mmCIF file of C-alpha atoms in Angstrom:
data_model
loop_
_atom_site.group_PDB
_atom_site.id
_atom_site.type_symbol
_atom_site.label_atom_id
_atom_site.label_comp_id
_atom_site.label_asym_id
_atom_site.label_seq_id
_atom_site.Cartn_x
_atom_site.Cartn_y
_atom_site.Cartn_z
ATOM 1 C CA UNK T 1 13.445 6.817 -17.641
ATOM 2 C CA UNK T 2 16.703 5.201 -18.040
ATOM 3 C CA UNK T 3 19.993 6.133 -17.821
ATOM 4 C CA UNK T 4 20.473 6.949 -21.312
ATOM 5 C CA UNK T 5 17.795 8.873 -21.515
ATOM 6 C CA UNK T 6 18.524 10.721 -18.422
ATOM 7 C CA UNK T 7 22.286 11.678 -19.951
ATOM 8 C CA UNK T 8 20.976 12.928 -23.078
ATOM 9 C CA UNK T 9 17.892 15.314 -21.339
ATOM 10 C CA UNK T 10 19.792 16.109 -18.503
ATOM 11 C CA UNK T 11 23.565 17.028 -19.988
ATOM 12 C CA UNK T 12 24.549 19.706 -17.221
ATOM 13 C CA UNK T 13 24.115 20.249 -13.599
ATOM 14 C CA UNK T 14 22.231 23.125 -14.751
ATOM 15 C CA UNK T 15 19.876 21.762 -16.124
ATOM 16 C CA UNK T 16 19.126 19.432 -13.440
ATOM 17 C CA UNK T 17 18.652 22.308 -11.495
ATOM 18 C CA UNK T 18 16.266 24.133 -13.750
ATOM 19 C CA UNK T 19 14.120 20.849 -14.015
ATOM 20 C CA UNK T 20 13.834 20.798 -10.325
ATOM 21 C CA UNK T 21 12.681 23.936 -9.749
ATOM 22 C CA UNK T 22 10.321 23.438 -12.957
ATOM 23 C CA UNK T 23 9.051 21.030 -10.500
ATOM 24 C CA UNK T 24 9.386 23.135 -7.326
ATOM 25 C CA UNK T 25 8.370 26.734 -8.491
ATOM 26 C CA UNK T 26 6.808 25.747 -11.781
ATOM 27 C CA UNK T 27 9.034 28.081 -14.027
ATOM 28 C CA UNK T 28 8.094 31.320 -10.925
ATOM 29 C CA UNK T 29 10.875 30.939 -8.261
ATOM 30 C CA UNK T 30 10.175 32.219 -4.715
ATOM 31 C CA UNK T 31 12.209 32.784 -2.178
ATOM 32 C CA UNK T 32 12.557 29.469 -0.425
ATOM 33 C CA UNK T 33 12.416 31.458 3.547
ATOM 34 C CA UNK T 34 9.393 34.171 2.646
ATOM 35 C CA UNK T 35 8.110 32.924 -0.080
ATOM 36 C CA UNK T 36 8.886 36.427 -1.786
ATOM 37 C CA UNK T 37 8.935 36.946 -5.457
ATOM 38 C CA UNK T 38 11.669 39.602 -5.646
ATOM 39 C CA UNK T 39 14.458 38.291 -5.781
ATOM 40 C CA UNK T 40 17.819 38.171 -8.026
ATOM 41 C CA UNK T 41 19.812 36.358 -10.799
ATOM 42 C CA UNK T 42 21.235 33.235 -10.545
ATOM 43 C CA UNK T 43 24.313 33.112 -8.888
ATOM 44 C CA UNK T 44 27.758 31.908 -10.211
ATOM 45 C CA UNK T 45 27.202 28.472 -7.820
ATOM 46 C CA UNK T 46 23.459 28.524 -9.112
ATOM 47 C CA UNK T 47 22.386 29.891 -6.450
ATOM 48 C CA UNK T 48 19.302 32.922 -5.670
ATOM 49 C CA UNK T 49 19.544 35.693 -3.279
ATOM 50 C CA UNK T 50 15.990 37.133 -2.008
ATOM 51 C CA UNK T 51 15.729 40.818 -1.872
ATOM 52 C CA UNK T 52 13.006 40.949 0.806
ATOM 53 C CA UNK T 53 14.931 38.570 3.550
ATOM 54 C CA UNK T 54 18.478 38.843 2.191
ATOM 55 C CA UNK T 55 19.426 35.195 2.093
ATOM 56 C CA UNK T 56 20.253 33.401 -0.262
ATOM 57 C CA UNK T 57 18.716 29.473 -1.335
ATOM 58 C CA UNK T 58 18.618 26.857 -3.765
ATOM 59 C CA UNK T 59 16.058 24.315 -5.174
ATOM 60 C CA UNK T 60 17.158 22.023 -2.444
ATOM 61 C CA UNK T 61 17.207 24.601 0.525
ATOM 62 C CA UNK T 62 13.954 23.239 3.071
ATOM 63 C CA UNK T 63 13.134 20.758 0.881
ATOM 64 C CA UNK T 64 13.965 16.338 1.099
ATOM 65 C CA UNK T 65 17.054 17.060 -0.118
ATOM 66 C CA UNK T 66 17.672 20.139 1.968
ATOM 67 C CA UNK T 67 21.888 20.498 2.214
ATOM 68 C CA UNK T 68 22.692 17.531 0.471
ATOM 69 C CA UNK T 69 26.448 17.535 -1.179
ATOM 70 C CA UNK T 70 25.653 15.590 -3.941
ATOM 71 C CA UNK T 71 25.124 17.115 -7.643
ATOM 72 C CA UNK T 72 21.270 16.713 -8.623
ATOM 73 C CA UNK T 73 22.737 15.106 -11.751
ATOM 74 C CA UNK T 74 23.730 11.902 -8.781
ATOM 75 C CA UNK T 75 20.645 12.088 -7.150
ATOM 76 C CA UNK T 76 18.734 11.858 -10.461
ATOM 77 C CA UNK T 77 21.072 8.128 -12.016
ATOM 78 C CA UNK T 78 20.349 7.264 -8.323
ATOM 79 C CA UNK T 79 16.358 8.002 -9.389
ATOM 80 C CA UNK T 80 16.616 5.903 -12.594
ATOM 81 C CA UNK T 81 19.355 2.789 -10.987
ATOM 82 C CA UNK T 82 16.856 2.441 -8.136
ATOM 83 C CA UNK T 83 13.293 2.903 -9.891
ATOM 84 C CA UNK T 84 14.458 0.515 -12.731
ATOM 85 C CA UNK T 85 15.335 -2.326 -9.921
ATOM 86 C CA UNK T 86 12.049 -3.983 -9.537
ATOM 87 C CA UNK T 87 13.872 -6.372 -6.069
ATOM 88 C CA UNK T 88 16.318 -3.524 -5.715
ATOM 89 C CA UNK T 89 20.081 -3.110 -5.910
ATOM 90 C CA UNK T 90 22.621 -3.546 -2.665
ATOM 91 C CA UNK T 91 24.589 -0.903 -1.888
ATOM 92 C CA UNK T 92 27.997 -1.113 -3.449
ATOM 93 C CA UNK T 93 25.931 -1.664 -6.803
ATOM 94 C CA UNK T 94 24.520 1.783 -6.250
ATOM 95 C CA UNK T 95 28.213 3.099 -5.276
ATOM 96 C CA UNK T 96 30.141 1.689 -8.155
ATOM 97 C CA UNK T 97 27.260 2.907 -10.317
ATOM 98 C CA UNK T 98 27.742 6.884 -9.575
ATOM 99 C CA UNK T 99 31.158 6.533 -8.304
ATOM 100 C CA UNK T 100 30.830 7.607 -4.192
ATOM 101 C CA UNK T 101 31.902 6.012 -1.347
ATOM 102 C CA UNK T 102 29.979 3.358 0.475
ATOM 103 C CA UNK T 103 28.843 4.638 3.190
ATOM 104 C CA UNK T 104 27.383 7.951 1.016
ATOM 105 C CA UNK T 105 25.590 5.535 -1.549
ATOM 106 C CA UNK T 106 24.149 3.865 1.385
ATOM 107 C CA UNK T 107 22.833 6.902 2.961
ATOM 108 C CA UNK T 108 21.606 8.203 0.231
ATOM 109 C CA UNK T 109 19.513 5.084 -0.541
ATOM 110 C CA UNK T 110 17.830 5.233 2.806
ATOM 111 C CA UNK T 111 17.158 8.510 2.216
ATOM 112 C CA UNK T 112 14.989 7.345 -1.048
ATOM 113 C CA UNK T 113 13.019 5.066 0.471
ATOM 114 C CA UNK T 114 11.741 8.030 2.469
ATOM 115 C CA UNK T 115 11.084 8.970 -0.829
ATOM 116 C CA UNK T 116 8.747 5.833 -1.168
ATOM 117 C CA UNK T 117 6.741 6.018 1.658
ATOM 118 C CA UNK T 118 3.164 5.989 0.840
ATOM 119 C CA UNK T 119 -0.420 6.931 2.251
ATOM 120 C CA UNK T 120 -2.391 4.562 1.116
ATOM 121 C CA UNK T 121 -6.200 3.251 1.844
ATOM 122 C CA UNK T 122 -7.449 0.045 0.081
ATOM 123 C CA UNK T 123 -11.307 -1.147 -0.326
ATOM 124 C CA UNK T 124 -13.129 -3.238 -1.800
ATOM 125 C CA UNK T 125 -11.673 -7.139 -1.553
ATOM 126 C CA UNK T 126 -8.315 -7.334 0.263
ATOM 127 C CA UNK T 127 -6.420 -10.003 1.468
ATOM 128 C CA UNK T 128 -4.223 -9.772 5.201
ATOM 129 C CA UNK T 129 -1.462 -12.166 6.031
ATOM 130 C CA UNK T 130 1.738 -12.350 7.618
ATOM 131 C CA UNK T 131 5.114 -13.096 6.992
ATOM 132 C CA UNK T 132 8.419 -13.802 9.235
ATOM 133 C CA UNK T 133 11.520 -12.190 8.287
ATOM 134 C CA UNK T 134 15.096 -13.275 9.324
ATOM 135 C CA UNK T 135 17.438 -16.419 8.300
ATOM 136 C CA UNK T 136 17.338 -19.445 6.270
ATOM 137 C CA UNK T 137 16.765 -22.710 8.460
ATOM 138 C CA UNK T 138 19.735 -25.043 7.803
ATOM 139 C CA UNK T 139 19.190 -28.135 6.719
ATOM 140 C CA UNK T 140 20.145 -30.789 8.914
ATOM 141 C CA UNK T 141 20.853 -34.789 9.105
ATOM 142 C CA UNK T 142 18.348 -36.677 10.365
ATOM 143 C CA UNK T 143 17.735 -37.448 14.008
ATOM 144 C CA UNK T 144 21.202 -39.269 15.304
ATOM 145 C CA UNK T 145 22.892 -39.053 12.455
ATOM 146 C CA UNK T 146 26.330 -37.090 13.034
ATOM 147 C CA UNK T 147 27.501 -37.501 9.694
ATOM 148 C CA UNK T 148 27.151 -38.442 6.182
ATOM 149 C CA UNK T 149 26.744 -42.042 4.905
ATOM 150 C CA UNK T 150 30.054 -42.637 3.399
ATOM 151 C CA UNK T 151 30.781 -42.139 -0.583
ATOM 152 C CA UNK T 152 33.350 -45.152 -1.466
ATOM 153 C CA UNK T 153 33.313 -43.338 -5.254
ATOM 154 C CA UNK T 154 34.043 -39.607 -4.276
ATOM 155 C CA UNK T 155 36.828 -41.092 -0.645
ATOM 156 C CA UNK T 156 38.716 -43.154 -4.188
ATOM 157 C CA UNK T 157 38.430 -39.935 -5.660
ATOM 158 C CA UNK T 158 39.911 -38.173 -2.563
ATOM 159 C CA UNK T 159 43.142 -40.114 -2.139
ATOM 160 C CA UNK T 160 44.160 -40.624 -5.324
ATOM 161 C CA UNK T 161 44.658 -36.161 -5.585
ATOM 162 C CA UNK T 162 45.209 -35.402 -2.299
ATOM 163 C CA UNK T 163 48.667 -34.839 -2.693
ATOM 164 C CA UNK T 164 48.045 -32.630 -5.522
ATOM 165 C CA UNK T 165 44.999 -31.103 -3.728
ATOM 166 C CA UNK T 166 43.864 -30.193 -0.723
ATOM 167 C CA UNK T 167 40.516 -30.570 -0.352
ATOM 168 C CA UNK T 168 39.720 -29.019 3.190
ATOM 169 C CA UNK T 169 36.552 -29.964 5.041
ATOM 170 C CA UNK T 170 34.002 -27.087 5.262
ATOM 171 C CA UNK T 171 33.081 -26.170 10.172
ATOM 172 C CA UNK T 172 29.958 -25.230 10.619
ATOM 173 C CA UNK T 173 29.377 -21.121 11.651
ATOM 174 C CA UNK T 174 27.146 -22.632 14.623
ATOM 175 C CA UNK T 175 26.417 -25.664 16.449
ATOM 176 C CA UNK T 176 25.449 -28.716 14.884
ATOM 177 C CA UNK T 177 21.501 -29.377 16.004
ATOM 178 C CA UNK T 178 19.902 -32.451 15.117
ATOM 179 C CA UNK T 179 16.756 -31.190 15.762
ATOM 180 C CA UNK T 180 15.058 -29.508 12.553
ATOM 181 C CA UNK T 181 14.700 -25.822 12.383
ATOM 182 C CA UNK T 182 11.547 -23.837 13.693
ATOM 183 C CA UNK T 183 10.357 -22.454 11.187
ATOM 184 C CA UNK T 184 7.935 -18.369 10.959
ATOM 185 C CA UNK T 185 5.917 -18.500 14.122
ATOM 186 C CA UNK T 186 7.939 -19.035 17.427
ATOM 187 C CA UNK T 187 11.749 -18.449 16.051
ATOM 188 C CA UNK T 188 13.402 -15.001 16.519
ATOM 189 C CA UNK T 189 12.637 -14.086 13.375
ATOM 190 C CA UNK T 190 10.884 -10.348 12.330
ATOM 191 C CA UNK T 191 6.745 -10.417 12.201
ATOM 192 C CA UNK T 192 5.760 -8.127 9.023
ATOM 193 C CA UNK T 193 1.688 -7.880 8.458
ATOM 194 C CA UNK T 194 0.617 -7.031 5.031
ATOM 195 C CA UNK T 195 -3.093 -5.786 3.549
ATOM 196 C CA UNK T 196 -2.591 -6.288 -0.620
ATOM 197 C CA UNK T 197 -6.185 -4.753 -2.340
ATOM 198 C CA UNK T 198 -6.721 -6.666 -5.205
ATOM 199 C CA UNK T 199 -5.056 -6.099 -7.662
ATOM 200 C CA UNK T 200 -3.901 -3.027 -6.013
ATOM 201 C CA UNK T 201 -1.804 -1.506 -3.495
ATOM 202 C CA UNK T 202 -0.479 -2.658 -0.736
ATOM 203 C CA UNK T 203 1.403 -2.143 2.921
ATOM 204 C CA UNK T 204 3.413 -3.877 4.842
ATOM 205 C CA UNK T 205 4.133 -2.844 7.779
ATOM 206 C CA UNK T 206 6.960 -4.801 10.367
ATOM 207 C CA UNK T 207 5.404 -5.912 13.711
ATOM 208 C CA UNK T 208 6.248 -6.600 17.638
ATOM 209 C CA UNK T 209 3.296 -9.472 18.001
ATOM 210 C CA UNK T 210 0.648 -10.480 15.202
ATOM 211 C CA UNK T 211 -2.016 -10.385 17.574
ATOM 212 C CA UNK T 212 -5.812 -9.704 16.927
ATOM 213 C CA UNK T 213 -5.314 -6.102 19.016
ATOM 214 C CA UNK T 214 -2.034 -5.308 16.975
ATOM 215 C CA UNK T 215 -3.322 -5.954 13.572
ATOM 216 C CA UNK T 216 -6.905 -4.453 14.165
ATOM 217 C CA UNK T 217 -4.471 -1.087 14.430
ATOM 218 C CA UNK T 218 -3.102 -1.458 11.079
ATOM 219 C CA UNK T 219 -6.487 -2.869 9.431
ATOM 220 C CA UNK T 220 -8.555 0.276 10.708
ATOM 221 C CA UNK T 221 -5.677 2.387 9.753
ATOM 222 C CA UNK T 222 -5.906 1.408 5.682
ATOM 223 C CA UNK T 223 -8.531 0.016 4.842
ATOM 224 C CA UNK T 224 -11.728 1.612 4.573
ATOM 225 C CA UNK T 225 -13.648 -1.130 6.651
ATOM 226 C CA UNK T 226 -17.155 -0.141 5.177
ATOM 227 C CA UNK T 227 -17.081 -1.297 2.513
ATOM 228 C CA UNK T 228 -14.351 -3.997 2.163
ATOM 229 C CA UNK T 229 -14.325 -7.700 2.851
ATOM 230 C CA UNK T 230 -11.196 -9.410 4.535
ATOM 231 C CA UNK T 231 -9.800 -12.674 2.834
ATOM 232 C CA UNK T 232 -7.264 -13.823 5.741
ATOM 233 C CA UNK T 233 -6.053 -17.435 6.198
ATOM 234 C CA UNK T 234 -7.507 -19.600 9.626
ATOM 235 C CA UNK T 235 -4.401 -18.212 11.754
ATOM 236 C CA UNK T 236 -6.036 -17.083 15.402
ATOM 237 C CA UNK T 237 -5.317 -13.154 14.925
ATOM 238 C CA UNK T 238 -7.852 -13.499 12.311
ATOM 239 C CA UNK T 239 -11.357 -14.973 13.594
ATOM 240 C CA UNK T 240 -12.310 -11.192 15.942
ATOM 241 C CA UNK T 241 -12.810 -9.437 12.728
ATOM 242 C CA UNK T 242 -16.161 -11.171 12.066
ATOM 243 C CA UNK T 243 -17.235 -9.012 15.115
ATOM 244 C CA UNK T 244 -16.115 -5.181 13.227
ATOM 245 C CA UNK T 245 -16.533 -6.381 9.059
ATOM 246 C CA UNK T 246 -16.886 -8.407 6.907
ATOM 247 C CA UNK T 247 -14.424 -11.304 6.508
ATOM 248 C CA UNK T 248 -13.647 -14.468 4.558
ATOM 249 C CA UNK T 249 -11.245 -16.828 6.142
ATOM 250 C CA UNK T 250 -10.053 -19.552 4.043
ATOM 251 C CA UNK T 251 -8.296 -23.179 5.866
ATOM 252 C CA UNK T 252 -5.159 -24.049 3.449
ATOM 253 C CA UNK T 253 -5.422 -27.667 5.561
ATOM 254 C CA UNK T 254 -8.280 -27.652 2.738
ATOM 255 C CA UNK T 255 -7.240 -25.596 0.197
ATOM 256 C CA UNK T 256 -5.212 -22.444 -0.953
ATOM 257 C CA UNK T 257 -7.979 -21.310 -2.883
ATOM 258 C CA UNK T 258 -11.533 -21.831 -3.562
ATOM 259 C CA UNK T 259 -14.266 -19.892 -6.010
ATOM 260 C CA UNK T 260 -11.800 -16.484 -6.085
ATOM 261 C CA UNK T 261 -11.377 -16.961 -2.185
ATOM 262 C CA UNK T 262 -7.879 -17.023 -1.727
ATOM 263 C CA UNK T 263 -4.664 -15.120 -0.607
ATOM 264 C CA UNK T 264 -2.362 -15.190 -2.998
ATOM 265 C CA UNK T 265 -2.257 -11.592 -3.813
ATOM 266 C CA UNK T 266 -0.801 -11.058 -0.827
ATOM 267 C CA UNK T 267 1.657 -14.145 -0.713
ATOM 268 C CA UNK T 268 3.040 -13.353 -4.370
ATOM 269 C CA UNK T 269 4.089 -10.082 -2.615
ATOM 270 C CA UNK T 270 5.673 -11.514 -0.139
ATOM 271 C CA UNK T 271 7.959 -13.777 -2.400
ATOM 272 C CA UNK T 272 9.042 -10.791 -4.286
ATOM 273 C CA UNK T 273 9.766 -10.049 -0.442
ATOM 274 C CA UNK T 274 11.751 -12.402 0.733
ATOM 275 C CA UNK T 275 14.188 -13.127 -3.068
ATOM 276 C CA UNK T 276 14.587 -9.379 -3.163
ATOM 277 C CA UNK T 277 16.327 -9.394 0.508
ATOM 278 C CA UNK T 278 18.299 -12.753 -0.146
ATOM 279 C CA UNK T 279 19.148 -12.455 -3.265
ATOM 280 C CA UNK T 280 20.161 -8.698 -3.442
ATOM 281 C CA UNK T 281 20.302 -7.603 0.594
ATOM 282 C CA UNK T 282 21.944 -10.523 1.486
ATOM 283 C CA UNK T 283 20.703 -9.532 5.511
ATOM 284 C CA UNK T 284 18.132 -6.929 6.796
ATOM 285 C CA UNK T 285 18.455 -5.968 10.802
ATOM 286 C CA UNK T 286 15.602 -4.948 12.263
ATOM 287 C CA UNK T 287 15.879 -1.205 12.542
ATOM 288 C CA UNK T 288 15.867 -1.000 9.179
ATOM 289 C CA UNK T 289 13.573 -3.423 7.683
ATOM 290 C CA UNK T 290 10.830 -1.046 7.656
ATOM 291 C CA UNK T 291 12.260 1.355 5.212
ATOM 292 C CA UNK T 292 13.013 -1.870 3.050
ATOM 293 C CA UNK T 293 9.215 -2.837 3.206
ATOM 294 C CA UNK T 294 8.693 0.418 2.092
ATOM 295 C CA UNK T 295 10.827 0.623 -0.706
ATOM 296 C CA UNK T 296 8.814 -3.124 -2.168
ATOM 297 C CA UNK T 297 5.539 -1.612 -1.184
ATOM 298 C CA UNK T 298 6.273 1.918 -3.566
ATOM 299 C CA UNK T 299 6.933 -0.348 -5.986
ATOM 300 C CA UNK T 300 4.664 -3.037 -6.378
ATOM 301 C CA UNK T 301 1.995 0.159 -5.799
ATOM 302 C CA UNK T 302 3.398 1.545 -9.056
ATOM 303 C CA UNK T 303 4.214 -1.453 -10.799
ATOM 304 C CA UNK T 304 2.171 -0.463 -13.573
ATOM 305 C CA UNK T 305 2.878 3.174 -13.722
ATOM 306 C CA UNK T 306 5.773 4.592 -15.937
ATOM 307 C CA UNK T 307 6.659 7.455 -13.664
ATOM 308 C CA UNK T 308 7.924 5.892 -10.496
ATOM 309 C CA UNK T 309 11.074 8.586 -11.371
ATOM 310 C CA UNK T 310 9.123 11.521 -11.847
ATOM 311 C CA UNK T 311 7.522 10.699 -8.275
ATOM 312 C CA UNK T 312 10.861 10.372 -6.359
ATOM 313 C CA UNK T 313 11.589 13.494 -7.786
ATOM 314 C CA UNK T 314 8.236 15.496 -7.174
ATOM 315 C CA UNK T 315 8.161 14.259 -3.398
ATOM 316 C CA UNK T 316 11.857 15.220 -3.012
ATOM 317 C CA UNK T 317 11.294 18.558 -3.527
ATOM 318 C CA UNK T 318 8.349 18.574 -0.482
ATOM 319 C CA UNK T 319 9.286 20.154 2.508
ATOM 320 C CA UNK T 320 11.142 18.806 4.691
ATOM 321 C CA UNK T 321 9.420 18.758 7.864
ATOM 322 C CA UNK T 322 6.841 20.467 10.040
ATOM 323 C CA UNK T 323 10.182 22.285 11.609
ATOM 324 C CA UNK T 324 10.699 24.025 8.004
ATOM 325 C CA UNK T 325 7.054 25.200 7.885
ATOM 326 C CA UNK T 326 7.218 27.158 11.311
ATOM 327 C CA UNK T 327 10.260 28.265 10.732
ATOM 328 C CA UNK T 328 9.464 29.862 7.589
ATOM 329 C CA UNK T 329 6.225 31.514 8.727
ATOM 330 C CA UNK T 330 7.841 33.302 11.061
ATOM 331 C CA UNK T 331 10.237 34.273 8.695
ATOM 332 C CA UNK T 332 7.868 36.060 6.778
ATOM 333 C CA UNK T 333 6.310 36.958 9.479
ATOM 334 C CA UNK T 334 9.492 38.964 10.571
ATOM 335 C CA UNK T 335 9.638 40.213 6.709
ATOM 336 C CA UNK T 336 6.690 41.504 6.757
ATOM 337 C CA UNK T 337 7.281 43.177 10.105
ATOM 338 C CA UNK T 338 10.882 44.715 8.498
ATOM 339 C CA UNK T 339 8.807 46.066 5.372
ATOM 340 C CA UNK T 340 6.524 47.622 7.634
ATOM 341 C CA UNK T 341 9.283 49.381 9.669
ATOM 342 C CA UNK T 342 10.864 50.719 6.466
ATOM 343 C CA UNK T 343 7.508 51.839 5.080
ATOM 344 C CA UNK T 344 6.592 53.758 8.402
ATOM 345 C CA UNK T 345 10.637 55.266 8.532
ATOM 346 C CA UNK T 346 10.211 56.555 5.255
ATOM 347 C CA UNK T 347 7.008 58.250 5.551
#
């Protein structure tokens, strides 16, 4: 849903609240604490009062948006803006779109990324590959060359204009390297492993090590192994998969695709991730990299659907955590006991 549609469909905050209530309760509003339907009318602050447990609650109570201080219209706009951006947007851009502080926009975006976490199961033809995310290697001069070759024409122009303009020579932020910068494995970059079902869903996970043991955990968790075949390159960590499932390795030194055997889809996904990071976010720390990967996976998995906006709303109305559920169960028991005592006293 684009911004014009959001503005037309939800002109007021109350319209937004009623929409969230419909998603959560389907027009049958019950207490967020004790699930009682014995509630009063809507208050001026759009909250309800439960006559059973005597608690006040709103549509966000006990959900992923619990205790939010932002209006639901702000959340709806953020859902629309972020779901429409295939490669994501920066927190600064979200700040400008919503008119909030940068810290608020940054926190909101990470909250929305938590709503994008999906539990997927892959089967059939599954491609596996790993990549390394981090800084782009610098292009260095050839070994033994300390400076660029002299360019007389440019030197003449510099001399001609030096009195009028100052051409300052840039300085390297890092020491000059004579040796070519390393790429991928063996660098300080962060390793990421991914699995994608051919023409289906994808999952990506930050890995401490790209070893057989670690990748096997990922494969067992997300792939229906008896009914699947794993397509990989000839990286040594994949060689042992022949013993536990159907496996085909493609030698990239000879070919990247042979009669439908390739890992092009997972490699295309890595391009989306890297272009998004370099083009939109510029830098992602290891601490939050998994959240960014969850966002890219969510958008990739829903690429053929138009309900990402509605999915985010539904996910935002899910229970906050197990602790909330335990507390809710305890409240129900206390309310039942309270009602039983009340009836006993009346008798």
